[in-house]
Tab-separated table of C-alpha atoms in Angstrom:
chain	number	residue	atom	x	y	z
A	1	UNK	CA	-5.327	18.172	16.989
A	2	UNK	CA	-5.499	22.019	15.258
A	3	UNK	CA	-2.504	22.371	13.109
A	4	UNK	CA	0.462	23.962	14.788
A	5	UNK	CA	3.933	24.482	14.540
A	6	UNK	CA	5.706	22.365	16.826
A	7	UNK	CA	9.823	22.104	17.196
A	8	UNK	CA	11.375	18.778	17.060
A	9	UNK	CA	15.296	17.305	16.946
A	10	UNK	CA	16.596	14.939	14.571
A	11	UNK	CA	17.079	11.904	16.215
A	12	UNK	CA	18.563	9.439	13.790
A	13	UNK	CA	18.385	9.507	10.031
A	14	UNK	CA	19.226	6.222	8.220
A	15	UNK	CA	19.919	5.383	4.704
A	16	UNK	CA	16.865	2.790	3.533
A	17	UNK	CA	17.884	2.170	0.064
A	18	UNK	CA	19.801	4.321	-2.111
A	19	UNK	CA	19.192	7.874	-2.307
A	20	UNK	CA	15.908	7.214	0.383
A	21	UNK	CA	16.272	8.194	4.156
A	22	UNK	CA	14.162	7.566	6.621
A	23	UNK	CA	14.686	10.631	8.857
A	24	UNK	CA	13.166	10.763	13.291
A	25	UNK	CA	12.043	13.382	15.127
A	26	UNK	CA	11.514	14.229	18.455
A	27	UNK	CA	9.250	16.213	20.758
A	28	UNK	CA	8.966	17.327	23.770
A	29	UNK	CA	4.904	16.429	23.774
A	30	UNK	CA	3.196	13.350	22.400
A	31	UNK	CA	1.585	13.536	18.821
A	32	UNK	CA	-1.934	12.600	17.608
A	33	UNK	CA	-2.471	11.942	14.063
A	34	UNK	CA	-3.895	10.122	11.718
A	35	UNK	CA	-2.446	7.558	9.949
A	36	UNK	CA	-1.305	8.796	6.382
A	37	UNK	CA	-1.419	12.367	7.404
A	38	UNK	CA	2.344	14.930	6.632
A	39	UNK	CA	3.818	17.393	7.934
A	40	UNK	CA	5.315	20.510	6.280
A	41	UNK	CA	9.065	20.723	7.489
A	42	UNK	CA	10.391	24.185	7.569
A	43	UNK	CA	13.521	23.826	5.097
A	44	UNK	CA	15.349	27.506	4.671
A	45	UNK	CA	15.210	30.717	6.569
A	46	UNK	CA	13.793	31.832	3.711
A	47	UNK	CA	10.610	29.843	5.025
A	48	UNK	CA	10.541	27.349	2.476
A	49	UNK	CA	8.796	24.406	3.427
A	50	UNK	CA	8.484	20.795	2.017
A	51	UNK	CA	5.829	18.335	2.472
A	52	UNK	CA	6.933	14.801	4.190
A	53	UNK	CA	4.108	11.815	4.352
A	54	UNK	CA	4.632	10.322	8.069
A	55	UNK	CA	5.603	7.334	8.075
A	56	UNK	CA	5.160	6.264	11.737
A	57	UNK	CA	1.769	5.634	13.921
A	58	UNK	CA	0.271	8.117	16.363
A	59	UNK	CA	-0.313	7.704	19.813
A	60	UNK	CA	-2.712	5.400	20.650
A	61	UNK	CA	-5.069	5.255	23.449
A	62	UNK	CA	-3.841	2.006	24.773
A	63	UNK	CA	-0.572	3.995	26.208
A	64	UNK	CA	1.826	2.993	23.660
A	65	UNK	CA	2.187	7.072	23.566
A	66	UNK	CA	4.760	8.469	20.425
A	67	UNK	CA	6.425	11.729	21.013
A	68	UNK	CA	8.188	11.255	17.587
A	69	UNK	CA	7.503	11.230	13.364
A	70	UNK	CA	8.863	9.176	11.183
A	71	UNK	CA	9.847	10.973	7.378
A	72	UNK	CA	11.021	9.425	4.482
A	73	UNK	CA	13.229	11.738	2.620
A	74	UNK	CA	14.225	10.544	-1.330
A	75	UNK	CA	17.397	13.086	-2.021
A	76	UNK	CA	17.368	12.273	-6.104
A	77	UNK	CA	15.682	15.561	-6.655
A	78	UNK	CA	18.846	17.560	-4.398
A	79	UNK	CA	15.972	20.300	-4.227
A	80	UNK	CA	16.199	22.692	-0.845
A	81	UNK	CA	14.185	19.543	1.357
A	82	UNK	CA	16.921	17.420	0.023
A	83	UNK	CA	20.030	19.295	1.151
A	84	UNK	CA	18.329	20.791	3.349
A	85	UNK	CA	18.203	16.911	5.325
A	86	UNK	CA	21.661	16.020	3.947
A	87	UNK	CA	23.239	19.128	5.660
A	88	UNK	CA	21.455	18.414	9.455
A	89	UNK	CA	22.495	16.448	11.646
A	90	UNK	CA	21.305	14.254	14.970
A	91	UNK	CA	20.435	16.486	18.107
A	92	UNK	CA	19.784	19.789	15.499
A	93	UNK	CA	16.322	21.686	15.836
A	94	UNK	CA	14.060	21.665	12.905
A	95	UNK	CA	10.478	23.287	12.653
A	96	UNK	CA	7.837	21.312	12.178
A	97	UNK	CA	3.771	22.134	10.873
A	98	UNK	CA	1.844	19.554	11.656
A	99	UNK	CA	-0.681	17.893	11.123
A	100	UNK	CA	-1.932	18.267	7.512
A	101	UNK	CA	-3.614	16.599	4.887
A	102	UNK	CA	-7.375	14.292	3.976
A	103	UNK	CA	-5.518	11.040	2.941
A	104	UNK	CA	-6.845	8.824	6.038
A	105	UNK	CA	-8.823	6.521	6.414
A	106	UNK	CA	-12.588	7.125	6.951
A	107	UNK	CA	-13.620	4.334	9.824
A	108	UNK	CA	-16.896	4.842	8.927
A	109	UNK	CA	-16.613	2.973	5.661
A	110	UNK	CA	-14.764	1.070	6.756
A	111	UNK	CA	-18.879	-0.606	8.223
A	112	UNK	CA	-19.378	-0.976	4.147
A	113	UNK	CA	-16.058	-2.113	2.582
A	114	UNK	CA	-15.479	-6.416	2.234
A	115	UNK	CA	-11.752	-5.220	0.916
A	116	UNK	CA	-9.429	-2.532	1.230
A	117	UNK	CA	-6.542	-1.753	-0.774
A	118	UNK	CA	-3.984	0.379	-1.003
A	119	UNK	CA	-1.602	1.110	-3.964
A	120	UNK	CA	1.401	2.885	-3.925
A	121	UNK	CA	4.562	3.715	-6.349
A	122	UNK	CA	8.011	4.102	-5.132
A	123	UNK	CA	7.934	6.501	-1.590
A	124	UNK	CA	3.922	6.496	-1.961
A	125	UNK	CA	3.916	3.224	0.124
A	126	UNK	CA	5.199	6.055	3.031
A	127	UNK	CA	1.921	7.003	4.120
A	128	UNK	CA	-0.244	3.835	3.489
A	129	UNK	CA	2.310	2.289	5.734
A	130	UNK	CA	1.392	3.240	9.106
A	131	UNK	CA	-2.437	3.523	7.596
A	132	UNK	CA	-2.003	-0.500	6.736
A	133	UNK	CA	-0.359	-1.016	10.063
A	134	UNK	CA	-3.209	1.717	12.208
A	135	UNK	CA	-5.846	-1.255	11.075
A	136	UNK	CA	-4.184	-4.182	11.494
A	137	UNK	CA	-2.064	-3.781	14.768
A	138	UNK	CA	-4.701	-0.965	16.138
A	139	UNK	CA	-7.784	-0.902	14.860
A	140	UNK	CA	-8.237	-4.709	14.612
A	141	UNK	CA	-9.843	-4.462	10.907
A	142	UNK	CA	-10.806	-8.453	10.232
A	143	UNK	CA	-11.518	-7.280	6.176
A	144	UNK	CA	-9.497	-8.313	3.832
A	145	UNK	CA	-6.505	-5.668	3.319
A	146	UNK	CA	-3.957	-5.699	0.270
A	147	UNK	CA	-1.206	-3.597	-0.569
A	148	UNK	CA	-0.029	-2.797	-4.172
A	149	UNK	CA	3.200	-1.957	-4.211
A	150	UNK	CA	5.279	-0.439	-7.545
A	151	UNK	CA	8.922	0.003	-7.653
A	152	UNK	CA	11.724	-0.145	-10.315
A	153	UNK	CA	14.728	-2.457	-9.387
A	154	UNK	CA	15.730	-4.772	-6.466
A	155	UNK	CA	17.998	-2.862	-5.002
A	156	UNK	CA	15.171	0.560	-4.487
A	157	UNK	CA	13.323	-2.077	-2.107
A	158	UNK	CA	12.572	-1.092	2.040
A	159	UNK	CA	10.646	-2.258	4.261
A	160	UNK	CA	9.482	-5.407	2.794
A	161	UNK	CA	11.041	-7.637	6.110
A	162	UNK	CA	8.361	-5.639	7.928
A	163	UNK	CA	5.296	-6.200	5.775
A	164	UNK	CA	5.964	-9.614	4.838
A	165	UNK	CA	6.173	-9.690	8.770
A	166	UNK	CA	1.987	-8.243	8.562
A	167	UNK	CA	1.340	-10.727	6.016
A	168	UNK	CA	2.350	-14.168	8.573
A	169	UNK	CA	0.948	-12.523	11.239
A	170	UNK	CA	-2.777	-11.347	10.103
A	171	UNK	CA	-4.433	-14.161	7.340
A	172	UNK	CA	-6.429	-10.988	6.316
A	173	UNK	CA	-3.425	-9.071	4.957
A	174	UNK	CA	-1.575	-9.538	1.400
A	175	UNK	CA	1.311	-7.809	-0.540
A	176	UNK	CA	2.224	-8.718	-3.816
A	177	UNK	CA	5.441	-6.510	-4.815
A	178	UNK	CA	6.177	-4.909	-8.363
A	179	UNK	CA	8.897	-4.665	-10.058
A	180	UNK	CA	9.010	-2.552	-13.383
A	181	UNK	CA	12.466	-3.387	-14.127
A	182	UNK	CA	13.798	-6.957	-12.375
A	183	UNK	CA	16.912	-8.714	-12.178
A	184	UNK	CA	16.828	-11.839	-14.565
A	185	UNK	CA	16.156	-13.831	-10.861
A	186	UNK	CA	13.964	-11.445	-8.956
A	187	UNK	CA	10.854	-14.661	-7.962
A	188	UNK	CA	8.430	-11.899	-7.762
A	189	UNK	CA	5.705	-10.017	-9.879
A	190	UNK	CA	6.649	-8.307	-13.095
A	191	UNK	CA	5.460	-5.152	-14.524
A	192	UNK	CA	3.452	-2.125	-13.400
A	193	UNK	CA	0.433	-2.453	-10.296
A	194	UNK	CA	-1.790	-2.400	-13.144
A	195	UNK	CA	-0.280	-5.545	-14.475
A	196	UNK	CA	-1.402	-6.856	-10.595
A	197	UNK	CA	-4.482	-4.748	-9.541
A	198	UNK	CA	-6.370	-6.266	-13.280
A	199	UNK	CA	-5.539	-10.095	-12.140
A	200	UNK	CA	-7.101	-9.068	-8.481
A	201	UNK	CA	-9.806	-12.107	-7.170
A	202	UNK	CA	-12.172	-9.861	-5.401
A	203	UNK	CA	-15.620	-8.334	-5.520
A	204	UNK	CA	-14.801	-5.181	-6.622
A	205	UNK	CA	-18.161	-2.751	-5.538
A	206	UNK	CA	-17.255	-3.942	-2.226
A	207	UNK	CA	-13.887	-2.824	-2.628
A	208	UNK	CA	-12.692	1.014	-1.056
A	209	UNK	CA	-9.312	2.100	-2.545
A	210	UNK	CA	-6.380	3.802	-1.030
A	211	UNK	CA	-3.304	5.064	-4.372
A	212	UNK	CA	-0.709	7.443	-3.339
A	213	UNK	CA	2.092	8.167	-5.722
A	214	UNK	CA	3.082	10.149	-9.524
A	215	UNK	CA	-0.021	11.565	-11.106
A	216	UNK	CA	-0.189	9.496	-13.907
A	217	UNK	CA	-0.490	6.297	-11.458
A	218	UNK	CA	-2.549	7.748	-9.816
A	219	UNK	CA	-4.863	8.939	-12.681
A	220	UNK	CA	-3.925	5.775	-14.484
A	221	UNK	CA	-5.594	3.054	-11.157
A	222	UNK	CA	-8.562	5.545	-11.161
A	223	UNK	CA	-9.400	4.298	-14.013
A	224	UNK	CA	-8.474	0.602	-13.614
A	225	UNK	CA	-10.901	0.256	-10.825
A	226	UNK	CA	-13.929	1.929	-12.046
A	227	UNK	CA	-13.684	-0.268	-15.234
A	228	UNK	CA	-13.513	-2.765	-12.360
A	229	UNK	CA	-16.695	-1.843	-10.698
A	230	UNK	CA	-15.147	0.125	-7.997
A	231	UNK	CA	-17.417	3.142	-6.741
A	232	UNK	CA	-15.681	6.370	-7.600
A	233	UNK	CA	-16.181	8.098	-4.050
A	234	UNK	CA	-14.659	4.338	-3.072
A	235	UNK	CA	-11.539	5.541	-4.669
A	236	UNK	CA	-9.238	8.124	-2.621
A	237	UNK	CA	-5.978	9.488	-3.317
A	238	UNK	CA	-2.465	11.327	-2.689
A	239	UNK	CA	-1.136	12.355	-5.759
A	240	UNK	CA	2.655	14.152	-6.298
A	241	UNK	CA	5.343	14.523	-8.376
B	1	UNK	CA	-8.946	44.860	4.979
B	2	UNK	CA	-5.752	42.263	4.092
B	3	UNK	CA	-3.722	44.048	1.432
B	4	UNK	CA	-3.479	40.715	0.297
B	5	UNK	CA	-4.021	39.021	-3.336
B	6	UNK	CA	-4.452	35.401	-3.187
B	7	UNK	CA	-4.295	33.384	-6.146
B	8	UNK	CA	-5.154	29.674	-6.692
B	9	UNK	CA	-3.717	27.498	-10.326
B	10	UNK	CA	-6.102	24.971	-9.598
B	11	UNK	CA	-3.886	22.588	-12.100
B	12	UNK	CA	-1.410	22.157	-9.201
B	13	UNK	CA	-4.014	22.141	-6.432
B	14	UNK	CA	-4.185	18.524	-5.199
B	15	UNK	CA	-7.059	19.226	-2.988
B	16	UNK	CA	-5.349	18.098	0.252
B	17	UNK	CA	-6.625	20.746	2.510
B	18	UNK	CA	-3.169	21.659	4.240
B	19	UNK	CA	-4.381	25.347	3.007
B	20	UNK	CA	-7.764	24.998	5.141
B	21	UNK	CA	-6.107	23.194	7.962
B	22	UNK	CA	-4.109	26.615	8.504
B	23	UNK	CA	-6.435	28.965	7.555
B	24	UNK	CA	-10.101	28.190	7.173
B	25	UNK	CA	-11.371	31.395	7.530
B	26	UNK	CA	-9.723	32.065	4.530
B	27	UNK	CA	-9.320	28.913	2.655
B	28	UNK	CA	-11.908	25.805	2.177
B	29	UNK	CA	-11.898	22.967	-0.661
B	30	UNK	CA	-14.843	22.924	-2.533
B	31	UNK	CA	-16.853	20.237	-4.355
B	32	UNK	CA	-15.001	19.665	-6.826
B	33	UNK	CA	-11.409	19.034	-4.589
B	34	UNK	CA	-9.802	22.279	-5.067
B	35	UNK	CA	-8.690	24.712	-2.802
B	36	UNK	CA	-10.532	28.356	-3.305
B	37	UNK	CA	-10.781	31.536	-0.989
B	38	UNK	CA	-13.606	32.111	0.807
B	39	UNK	CA	-13.190	34.839	3.133
B	40	UNK	CA	-10.564	36.652	4.788
B	41	UNK	CA	-8.366	36.317	8.183
B	42	UNK	CA	-5.159	37.245	9.263
B	43	UNK	CA	-2.585	37.737	6.375
B	44	UNK	CA	-0.105	35.750	9.061
B	45	UNK	CA	-1.908	33.028	8.228
B	46	UNK	CA	-2.213	33.415	4.742
B	47	UNK	CA	1.057	33.338	3.897
B	48	UNK	CA	1.982	29.866	6.505
B	49	UNK	CA	-1.017	28.313	3.667
B	50	UNK	CA	0.496	29.123	1.189
B	51	UNK	CA	3.831	28.237	2.281
B	52	UNK	CA	2.885	24.534	3.457
B	53	UNK	CA	1.564	24.203	0.827
B	54	UNK	CA	2.776	21.000	-1.127
B	55	UNK	CA	2.330	21.789	-4.456
B	56	UNK	CA	3.491	25.338	-4.697
B	57	UNK	CA	0.203	25.973	-5.849
B	58	UNK	CA	-0.331	29.824	-3.710
B	59	UNK	CA	0.503	32.449	-5.113
B	60	UNK	CA	-0.098	35.760	-3.065
B	61	UNK	CA	0.614	39.059	-3.924
B	62	UNK	CA	0.517	43.016	-2.066
B	63	UNK	CA	-2.405	44.138	-3.772
B	64	UNK	CA	-1.602	47.497	-3.669
B	65	UNK	CA	2.839	46.951	-5.122
B	66	UNK	CA	1.978	44.311	-7.006
B	67	UNK	CA	5.131	42.753	-5.057
B	68	UNK	CA	4.872	38.632	-4.846
B	69	UNK	CA	5.038	38.109	-1.292
B	70	UNK	CA	5.081	33.869	-1.999
B	71	UNK	CA	6.642	32.484	-3.706
B	72	UNK	CA	9.846	33.981	-2.785
B	73	UNK	CA	11.616	33.911	-5.857
B	74	UNK	CA	10.736	31.832	-9.752
B	75	UNK	CA	12.402	28.155	-8.178
B	76	UNK	CA	11.356	28.002	-5.308
B	77	UNK	CA	8.069	27.197	-6.852
B	78	UNK	CA	7.923	24.235	-7.626
B	79	UNK	CA	10.522	22.499	-9.791
B	80	UNK	CA	12.388	20.384	-6.835
B	81	UNK	CA	9.716	18.391	-5.710
B	82	UNK	CA	12.267	16.466	-3.123
B	83	UNK	CA	8.793	15.873	-0.869
B	84	UNK	CA	6.328	12.740	0.244
């Protein structure tokens, strides 16, 4: 689908956790894009735009028509994008440029891959979630799919129930949540994503990895994965600050 | 001939290809995974490509007057990245 300007309507805004909001934008047409892509939203009259990964799945061929996108807005920085989405009300119009980015699952590579490893920190989970859902629920990918997601505190978490449901529905999917500042009673992984990844027992030569999050994390994980034996060409990343 | 002078900050560019998607006759992502200017095209498309860049890596000037067309102000260039 060629990049074009779309006018959408804010359908709802939902507070996922803390400063993180999910915003659903509805359009007058079904949307065709690739899971993992993002949109650029016009957030000021001066033409300033901010980029947001799409958290929802695109329209698919089996009749499941979708005319909306979900985006996730972290208002912590309180920049022009944060203020725009805080001030924009349900039913108001927004101008969206879509669909952008190459951070998507390359279908040809799937044939040569045993394991898809998805690694995120913070809101880096946003493009990874639909990529994983698309692989498991739409593409019926049978190889191993592993998600490692790092966050700071338990109160920051969202979507964990939905992701846990995937682990129940798909035997080939596993999920590791890691907290860097957990409460004493946190039963899960503690530390950083690298602490979990280094202990994974997988055939590293057959891994294709998708990394999304802070540049420091992405660079560190690239180094770790290459040291483990992952081919550099099989490491795909999206960095954002 | 375009009056625009386009500068790409390679340190900021993450090679996402959004500029290429918006204005493919002007921008492309090279073998090093960085955006570069390789041709000419519609000025409006070039400015739009700069506006959609998620890391504000593209600066556009009027080559005759030196006026910075995008970003509009220094404040708009990075700083408050509240996206993605």
